[in-house]
Amino acid sequence: LLNNSALMQRLKKLLGTSRYNFLKETWAVETPMEFTNNIFVASGCQAHFCGFTNFIIVVDFSKNVMYAGIREDGNVKTYSEDGSNSSKVNEWGNDGY
């Protein structure tokens, strides 16, 4: 997933190079990807540290907007290409991994 060039370019622009590199280097354990109602969701975490360092990527194809969330050592930061909120990212941020 993270080697897909189109996704990589958008994600790198959304997160910035250093946050993108952190996500790519740390993303080890994945949950099954979902695609429902034109919304794609992928999530993963750092091996042996899932509860404190984990990630979510959401693409709403109806709006053509990408969202992401990074929880690092329990601290949550969310990202959006257009400044809007994603309910999937909000749920992830509020519920934990």
XYZ file of N, CA, C and O in Angstrom:
388
model
N 0.821 -1.199 0.000
C 0.000 0.000 0.000
C 0.866 1.264 0.000
O 0.650 2.164 -0.786
N 1.851 1.312 0.877
C 2.659 2.520 1.004
C 3.687 2.669 -0.110
O 4.369 3.685 -0.188
N 3.787 1.679 -0.990
C 4.681 1.786 -2.140
C 3.948 2.243 -3.392
O 4.570 2.411 -4.436
N 2.635 2.454 -3.320
C 1.864 2.954 -4.438
C 2.240 4.413 -4.671
O 2.079 5.250 -3.776
N 2.736 4.742 -5.871
C 3.283 6.079 -6.098
C 2.236 7.192 -5.989
O 2.528 8.258 -5.439
N 1.027 6.968 -6.479
C -0.008 8.004 -6.388
C -0.380 8.268 -4.927
O -0.485 9.421 -4.497
N -0.574 7.198 -4.168
C -0.884 7.343 -2.747
C 0.295 7.987 -2.015
O 0.109 8.898 -1.212
N 1.497 7.541 -2.309
C 2.689 8.056 -1.645
C 2.829 9.566 -1.860
O 3.099 10.307 -0.914
N 2.620 10.035 -3.075
C 2.768 11.466 -3.359
C 1.749 12.299 -2.589
O 2.097 13.328 -2.003
N 0.505 11.851 -2.581
C -0.530 12.594 -1.849
C -0.281 12.557 -0.346
O -0.429 13.567 0.349
N 0.099 11.400 0.162
C 0.342 11.247 1.589
C 1.546 12.069 2.034
O 1.512 12.719 3.077
N 2.593 12.078 1.224
C 3.785 12.864 1.552
C 3.460 14.356 1.566
O 3.914 15.093 2.440
N 2.637 14.803 0.618
C 2.230 16.211 0.582
C 1.369 16.542 1.803
O 1.500 17.607 2.401
N 0.479 15.626 2.178
C -0.411 15.835 3.314
C 0.341 15.883 4.640
O 0.113 16.761 5.471
N 1.247 14.935 4.839
C 1.936 14.793 6.129
C 3.232 15.591 6.224
O 3.677 15.900 7.325
N 3.854 15.853 5.097
C 5.214 16.392 5.098
C 6.183 15.218 5.072
O 5.845 14.106 5.497
N 7.361 15.447 4.589
C 8.325 14.363 4.379
C 8.706 13.636 5.653
O 8.711 12.405 5.699
N 8.969 14.351 6.735
C 9.437 13.673 7.959
C 8.331 12.821 8.588
O 8.580 11.702 9.029
N 7.089 13.325 8.625
C 5.985 12.539 9.186
C 5.664 11.346 8.287
O 5.332 10.269 8.759
N 5.739 11.565 6.957
C 5.520 10.465 6.021
C 6.568 9.371 6.234
O 6.233 8.191 6.306
N 7.836 9.769 6.352
C 8.903 8.783 6.565
C 8.700 8.027 7.876
O 8.922 6.823 7.940
N 8.281 8.731 8.928
C 8.007 8.077 10.206
C 6.910 7.027 10.031
O 7.044 5.893 10.479
N 5.812 7.413 9.364
C 4.710 6.483 9.145
C 5.187 5.269 8.352
O 4.947 4.136 8.741
N 5.889 5.512 7.263
C 6.320 4.414 6.399
C 7.301 3.470 7.105
O 7.204 2.256 6.973
N 8.209 4.020 7.878
C 9.212 3.199 8.570
C 8.624 2.458 9.771
O 9.114 1.397 10.152
N 7.564 2.998 10.379
C 7.025 2.451 11.608
C 5.821 1.538 11.372
O 5.549 0.648 12.170
N 5.093 1.737 10.276
C 3.892 0.954 9.940
C 4.312 -0.494 9.754
O 4.986 -0.849 8.808
N 3.916 -1.370 10.672
C 4.346 -2.766 10.602
C 3.172 -3.739 10.627
O 3.140 -4.691 9.870
N 2.233 -3.510 11.506
C 1.100 -4.424 11.676
C -0.126 -3.743 11.078
O -0.430 -2.601 11.419
N -0.823 -4.446 10.170
C -1.980 -3.857 9.515
C -3.263 -4.564 9.914
O -3.260 -5.758 10.175
N -4.331 -3.784 9.930
C -5.656 -4.375 10.031
C -6.170 -4.525 8.598
O -5.640 -3.887 7.687
N -7.192 -5.330 8.365
C -7.720 -5.449 7.004
C -8.193 -4.095 6.466
O -8.808 -3.311 7.196
N -7.877 -3.804 5.215
C -8.331 -2.573 4.580
C -9.828 -2.680 4.313
O -10.347 -3.763 4.103
N -10.497 -1.536 4.331
C -11.943 -1.488 4.105
C -12.247 -0.547 2.941
O -11.545 0.445 2.743
N -13.294 -0.857 2.205
C -13.805 0.057 1.177
C -15.322 -0.035 1.214
O -15.910 -1.030 0.800
N -15.952 1.015 1.786
C -17.396 1.049 1.951
C -17.906 2.444 1.623
O -17.312 3.435 2.071
N -19.003 2.518 0.863
C -19.619 3.806 0.519
C -18.615 4.786 -0.081
O -18.613 5.967 0.246
N -17.740 4.268 -0.935
C -16.741 5.070 -1.650
C -15.680 5.667 -0.718
O -15.063 6.672 -1.041
N -15.501 5.048 0.445
C -14.477 5.497 1.400
C -13.524 4.337 1.672
O -13.941 3.248 2.060
N -12.240 4.596 1.449
C -11.176 3.617 1.675
C -10.534 3.902 3.029
O -10.236 5.055 3.350
N -10.318 2.850 3.828
C -9.694 3.003 5.145
C -8.608 1.945 5.302
O -8.841 0.761 5.087
N -7.411 2.391 5.675
C -6.313 1.489 6.003
C -5.719 1.959 7.322
O -5.595 3.162 7.569
N -5.370 1.012 8.176
C -4.747 1.387 9.437
C -3.665 0.379 9.792
O -3.689 -0.761 9.348
N -2.727 0.836 10.568
C -1.621 -0.013 10.982
C -0.995 0.534 12.242
O -1.406 1.580 12.760
N 0.004 -0.180 12.724
C 0.643 0.258 13.967
C 2.091 -0.196 14.012
O 2.546 -0.990 13.188
N 2.775 0.290 15.010
C 4.152 -0.113 15.258
C 4.131 -1.474 15.944
O 3.373 -1.688 16.900
N 4.944 -2.382 15.467
C 5.000 -3.722 16.053
C 5.317 -3.641 17.543
O 6.183 -2.873 17.966
N 4.589 -4.404 18.345
C 4.766 -4.509 19.793
C 4.462 -3.212 20.537
O 4.800 -3.082 21.712
N 3.832 -2.241 19.855
C 3.551 -0.951 20.476
C 2.253 -0.362 19.918
O 2.074 0.844 19.848
N 1.354 -1.248 19.481
C 0.137 -0.819 18.769
C -0.721 0.169 19.545
O -1.303 1.072 18.960
N -0.821 0.021 20.827
C -1.689 0.887 21.603
C -1.220 2.326 21.691
O -2.005 3.227 21.959
N 0.054 2.561 21.432
C 0.601 3.902 21.607
C 1.066 4.554 20.318
O 1.137 5.776 20.228
N 1.426 3.758 19.300
C 1.889 4.312 18.031
C 1.166 3.593 16.907
O 1.436 2.424 16.630
N 0.204 4.314 16.292
C -0.587 3.722 15.223
C -1.044 4.795 14.249
O -0.878 5.993 14.504
N -1.618 4.341 13.143
C -1.886 5.220 12.015
C -3.210 4.865 11.348
O -3.651 3.722 11.408
N -3.794 5.838 10.680
C -4.951 5.604 9.831
C -4.829 6.471 8.583
O -4.334 7.606 8.658
N -5.233 5.905 7.453
C -5.304 6.632 6.189
C -6.721 6.426 5.663
O -7.199 5.295 5.582
N -7.387 7.518 5.318
C -8.745 7.465 4.791
C -8.785 8.271 3.499
O -8.269 9.394 3.458
N -9.376 7.694 2.461
C -9.596 8.430 1.220
C -11.088 8.391 0.919
O -11.667 7.320 0.786
N -11.685 9.569 0.859
C -13.093 9.696 0.478
C -13.106 9.990 -1.023
O -12.811 11.105 -1.456
N -13.402 8.972 -1.813
C -13.364 9.108 -3.262
C -14.507 9.974 -3.785
O -14.387 10.560 -4.862
N -15.600 10.104 -3.057
C -16.695 10.982 -3.474
C -16.256 12.438 -3.446
O -16.650 13.232 -4.292
N -15.452 12.787 -2.459
C -14.960 14.163 -2.308
C -13.550 14.337 -2.859
O -13.061 15.459 -2.928
N -12.873 13.217 -3.174
C -11.473 13.221 -3.598
C -10.594 13.908 -2.549
O -9.798 14.802 -2.846
N -10.777 13.487 -1.297
C -10.029 14.054 -0.178
C -9.362 12.931 0.604
O -9.991 11.910 0.897
N -8.094 13.138 0.943
C -7.360 12.191 1.781
C -7.227 12.762 3.187
O -7.009 13.961 3.370
N -7.371 11.858 4.148
C -7.214 12.184 5.565
C -6.212 11.208 6.152
O -6.045 10.095 5.654
N -5.579 11.597 7.232
C -4.666 10.686 7.916
C -4.624 11.041 9.394
O -4.959 12.158 9.791
N -4.201 10.072 10.177
C -4.000 10.290 11.596
C -2.763 9.541 12.042
O -2.500 8.433 11.570
N -1.995 10.180 12.905
C -0.808 9.551 13.488
C -0.917 9.675 14.997
O -1.089 10.783 15.532
N -0.879 8.548 15.661
C -0.797 8.517 17.125
C 0.619 8.077 17.443
O 1.018 6.970 17.117
N 1.391 8.958 18.052
C 2.782 8.647 18.407
C 2.930 8.778 19.912
O 2.694 9.854 20.475
N 3.280 7.675 20.541
C 3.404 7.637 22.006
C 2.132 8.153 22.676
O 2.178 8.851 23.685
N 0.987 7.835 22.086
C -0.298 8.202 22.656
C -0.824 9.564 22.242
O -1.973 9.887 22.508
N -0.008 10.399 21.597
C -0.437 11.732 21.162
C -0.972 11.669 19.741
O -0.297 11.165 18.842
N -2.184 12.200 19.520
C -2.863 12.111 18.232
C -2.732 13.413 17.454
O -2.947 14.506 17.996
N -2.404 13.281 16.165
C -2.388 14.413 15.233
C -3.128 13.961 13.981
O -2.866 12.879 13.463
N -4.107 14.765 13.524
C -4.865 14.412 12.328
C -4.559 15.392 11.201
O -4.176 16.542 11.444
N -4.771 14.924 9.977
C -4.441 15.680 8.777
C -5.590 15.567 7.782
O -6.245 14.535 7.707
N -5.792 16.606 6.994
C -6.836 16.616 5.975
C -6.361 17.471 4.805
O -5.806 18.554 5.003
N -6.595 16.989 3.596
C -6.187 17.752 2.420
C -6.966 19.048 2.259
O -6.456 20.011 1.698
N -8.215 19.089 2.735
C -9.026 20.293 2.537
C -9.458 20.972 3.833
O -10.278 21.869 3.826
N -8.933 20.517 4.957
C -9.272 21.127 6.241
C -10.535 20.585 6.890
O -10.868 20.964 7.997
N -11.257 19.701 6.183
C -12.468 19.121 6.753
C -12.112 17.950 7.669
O -10.956 17.529 7.734
N -13.110 17.435 8.362
C -12.913 16.304 9.265
C -13.473 15.033 8.649
O -14.445 15.069 7.906
N -12.870 13.919 9.001
C -13.368 12.605 8.597
C -13.892 11.901 9.842
O -13.182 11.793 10.850
N -15.120 11.393 9.774
C -15.666 10.684 10.929
C -14.839 9.443 11.249
O -14.674 9.089 12.419
N -14.286 8.807 10.229
C -13.448 7.611 10.446
C -12.191 7.976 11.232
O -11.791 7.262 12.147
N -11.555 9.081 10.868
C -10.344 9.518 11.575
C -10.707 9.978 12.981
O -9.997 9.673 13.938
N -11.817 10.670 13.121
C -12.254 11.121 14.455
C -12.522 9.935 15.385
O -12.116 9.946 16.542
N -13.211 8.910 14.868
C -13.480 7.710 15.665
C -12.175 7.046 16.081
O -12.013 6.646 17.232
N -11.256 6.910 15.129
C -9.945 6.317 15.412
C -9.234 7.122 16.511
O -8.689 6.553 17.452
N -9.239 8.435 16.391
C -8.552 9.273 17.366
C -9.168 9.220 18.744
O -8.469 9.271 19.754
N -10.485 9.092 18.809
C -11.174 9.059 20.098
C -11.143 7.689 20.754
O -11.120 7.585 21.973
N -11.186 6.643 19.946
C -11.273 5.284 20.488
C -9.923 4.636 20.746
O -9.862 3.627 21.434
N -8.888 5.146 20.169
C -7.616 4.446 20.265
C -7.545 3.397 19.187
O -8.394 3.312 18.327
N -6.535 2.593 19.243
C -6.314 1.601 18.191
C -6.978 0.314 18.557
O -6.954 -0.127 19.658
